[in-house]
Coordinates of C-alpha atoms in Angstrom, one line a residue:
X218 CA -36.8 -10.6 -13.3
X219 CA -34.7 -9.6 -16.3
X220 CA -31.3 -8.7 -15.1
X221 CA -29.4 -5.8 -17.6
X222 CA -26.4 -7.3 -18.1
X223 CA -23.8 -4.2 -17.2
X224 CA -25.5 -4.4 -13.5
X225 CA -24.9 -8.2 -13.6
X226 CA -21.4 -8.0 -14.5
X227 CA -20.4 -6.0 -11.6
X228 CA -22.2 -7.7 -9.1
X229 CA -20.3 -10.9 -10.2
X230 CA -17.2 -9.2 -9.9
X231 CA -18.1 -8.6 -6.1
X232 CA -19.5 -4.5 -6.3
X233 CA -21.8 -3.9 -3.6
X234 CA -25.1 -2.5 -4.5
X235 CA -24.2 1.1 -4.0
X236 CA -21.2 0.8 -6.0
X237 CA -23.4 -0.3 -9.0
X238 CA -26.0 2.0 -8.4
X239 CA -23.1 4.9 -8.4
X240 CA -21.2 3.2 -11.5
X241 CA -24.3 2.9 -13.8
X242 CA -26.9 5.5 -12.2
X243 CA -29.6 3.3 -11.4
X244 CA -30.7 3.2 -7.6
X245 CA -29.6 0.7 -4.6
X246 CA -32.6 -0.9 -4.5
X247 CA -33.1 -2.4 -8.5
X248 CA -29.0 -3.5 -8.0
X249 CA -30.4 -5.1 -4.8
X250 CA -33.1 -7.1 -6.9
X251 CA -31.0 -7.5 -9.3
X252 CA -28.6 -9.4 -6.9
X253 CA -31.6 -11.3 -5.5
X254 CA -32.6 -12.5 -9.0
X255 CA -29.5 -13.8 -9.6
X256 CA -28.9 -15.6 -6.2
X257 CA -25.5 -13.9 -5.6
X258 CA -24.6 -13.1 -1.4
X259 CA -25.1 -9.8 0.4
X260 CA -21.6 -8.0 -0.7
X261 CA -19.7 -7.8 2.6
X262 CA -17.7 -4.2 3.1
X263 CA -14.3 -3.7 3.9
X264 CA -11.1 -4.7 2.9
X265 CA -9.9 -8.0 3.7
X266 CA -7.5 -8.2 6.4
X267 CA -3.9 -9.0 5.9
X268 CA -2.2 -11.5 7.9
X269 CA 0.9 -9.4 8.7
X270 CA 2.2 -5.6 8.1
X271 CA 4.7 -6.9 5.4
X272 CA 1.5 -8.6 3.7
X273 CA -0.7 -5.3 3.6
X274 CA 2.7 -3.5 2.6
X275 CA 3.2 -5.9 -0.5
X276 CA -0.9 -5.1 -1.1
X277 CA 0.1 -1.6 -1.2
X278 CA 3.4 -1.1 -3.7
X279 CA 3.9 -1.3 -7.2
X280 CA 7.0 -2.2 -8.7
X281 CA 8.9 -0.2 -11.5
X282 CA 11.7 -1.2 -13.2
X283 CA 14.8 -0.5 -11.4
X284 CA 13.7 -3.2 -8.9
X285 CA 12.0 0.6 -6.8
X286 CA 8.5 0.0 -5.6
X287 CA 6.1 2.4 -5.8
X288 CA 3.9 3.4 -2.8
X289 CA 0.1 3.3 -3.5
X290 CA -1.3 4.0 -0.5
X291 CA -2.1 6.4 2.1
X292 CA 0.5 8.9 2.8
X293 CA 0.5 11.4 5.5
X294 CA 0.8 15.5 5.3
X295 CA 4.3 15.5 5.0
X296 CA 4.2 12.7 2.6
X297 CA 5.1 10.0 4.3
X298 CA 4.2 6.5 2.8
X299 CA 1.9 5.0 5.9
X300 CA -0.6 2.5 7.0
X301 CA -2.3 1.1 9.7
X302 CA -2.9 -2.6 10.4
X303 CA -4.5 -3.7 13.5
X304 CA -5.0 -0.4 15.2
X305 CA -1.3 0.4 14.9
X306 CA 0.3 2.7 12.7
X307 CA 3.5 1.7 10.6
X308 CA 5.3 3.9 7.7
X309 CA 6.3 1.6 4.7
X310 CA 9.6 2.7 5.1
X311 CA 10.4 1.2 8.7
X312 CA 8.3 -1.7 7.5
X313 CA 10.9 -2.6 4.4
X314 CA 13.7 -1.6 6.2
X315 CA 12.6 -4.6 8.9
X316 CA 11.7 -7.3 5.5
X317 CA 15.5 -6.5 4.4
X318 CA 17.3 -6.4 7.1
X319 CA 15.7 -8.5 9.8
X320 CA 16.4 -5.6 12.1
X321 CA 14.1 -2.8 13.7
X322 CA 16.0 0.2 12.3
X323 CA 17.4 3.6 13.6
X324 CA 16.5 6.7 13.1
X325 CA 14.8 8.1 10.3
X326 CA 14.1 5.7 7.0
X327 CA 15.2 7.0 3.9
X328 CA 15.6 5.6 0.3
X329 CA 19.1 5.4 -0.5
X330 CA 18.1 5.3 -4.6
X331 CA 18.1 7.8 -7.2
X332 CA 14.1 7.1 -7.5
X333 CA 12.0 9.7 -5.5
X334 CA 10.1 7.8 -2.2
X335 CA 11.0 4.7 -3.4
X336 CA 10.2 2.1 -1.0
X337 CA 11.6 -1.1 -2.2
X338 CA 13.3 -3.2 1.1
X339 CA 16.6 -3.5 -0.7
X340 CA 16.7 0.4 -1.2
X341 CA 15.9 1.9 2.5
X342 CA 18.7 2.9 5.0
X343 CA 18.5 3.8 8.6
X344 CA 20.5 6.2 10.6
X345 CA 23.6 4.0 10.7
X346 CA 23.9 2.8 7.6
X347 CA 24.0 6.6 6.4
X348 CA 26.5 7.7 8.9
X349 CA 29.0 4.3 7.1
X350 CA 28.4 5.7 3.6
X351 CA 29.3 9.3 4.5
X352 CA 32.3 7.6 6.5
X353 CA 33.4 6.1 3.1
X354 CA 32.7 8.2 1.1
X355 CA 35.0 10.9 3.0
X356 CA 37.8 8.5 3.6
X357 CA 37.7 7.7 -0.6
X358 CA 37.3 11.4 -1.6
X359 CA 38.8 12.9 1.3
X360 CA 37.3 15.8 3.5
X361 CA 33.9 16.2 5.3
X362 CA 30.9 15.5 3.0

């Protein structure tokens, strides 16, 4: 069988026969020949699983300059960045606030940068380390903030 070579470059690059079929509007069943012809394994679905939380949120981020980090991935109605890995759900922010600090944190999980939903470990707070900054921040400036 004559493979076209646009169908044979996807299935190398791991496509599953739907995907090609939806990509280059040809049906499942000639990418499925075509993947027979050319002695390539059935395509196995799903996403591989990460080791850990921190690894899926790494999988999950882009970084912009700044050292901020981008969230890519699901987020819920309200916008929160969140994922689940093992059947339990985890925002990104409580996950980098735990890579940074070693710490479960407490309260709500905020970026403390200038770069809206940022996620980067170094640039979340909890509850705590909030409460200090306004502290400061009134003692330098004087008044309540």
């Amino acid at each position: 069988m004559k493979v076209r070579a646009d169908i044979a470059e996807l299935l190398r690059a791991g496509c599953s026969d739907r995907e090609v079929a939806r990509r280059l509007h040809v049906c499942e069943r000639t990418a499925g020949a075509a993947r027979a012809a050319l002695g390539l394994p059935l395509h196995k679905s799903g996403v591989k699983a990460a080791a850990s939380p921190q690894d899926l949120f790494r999988a999950r981020t882009t970084p912009i300059s700044g050292g901020h980090l981008r969230w890519d991935g699901y987020r819920t109605n309200d916008g929160t960045p969140f994922f689940r890995w093992q059947k339990r759900g985890f925002t990104a922010g409580r996950v980098a606030f735990v890579m940074a600090h070693n710490r479960p944190p407490v309260g709500r999980v905020q970026s403390g940068c200038e770069y809206p939903g940022c996620v980067a470990p170094d640039h979340v707070e909890d509850q705590p380390m909030r409460d200090r900054l306004k502290t400061q921040m009134a003692s330098i400036f004087g008044g309540a903030l």
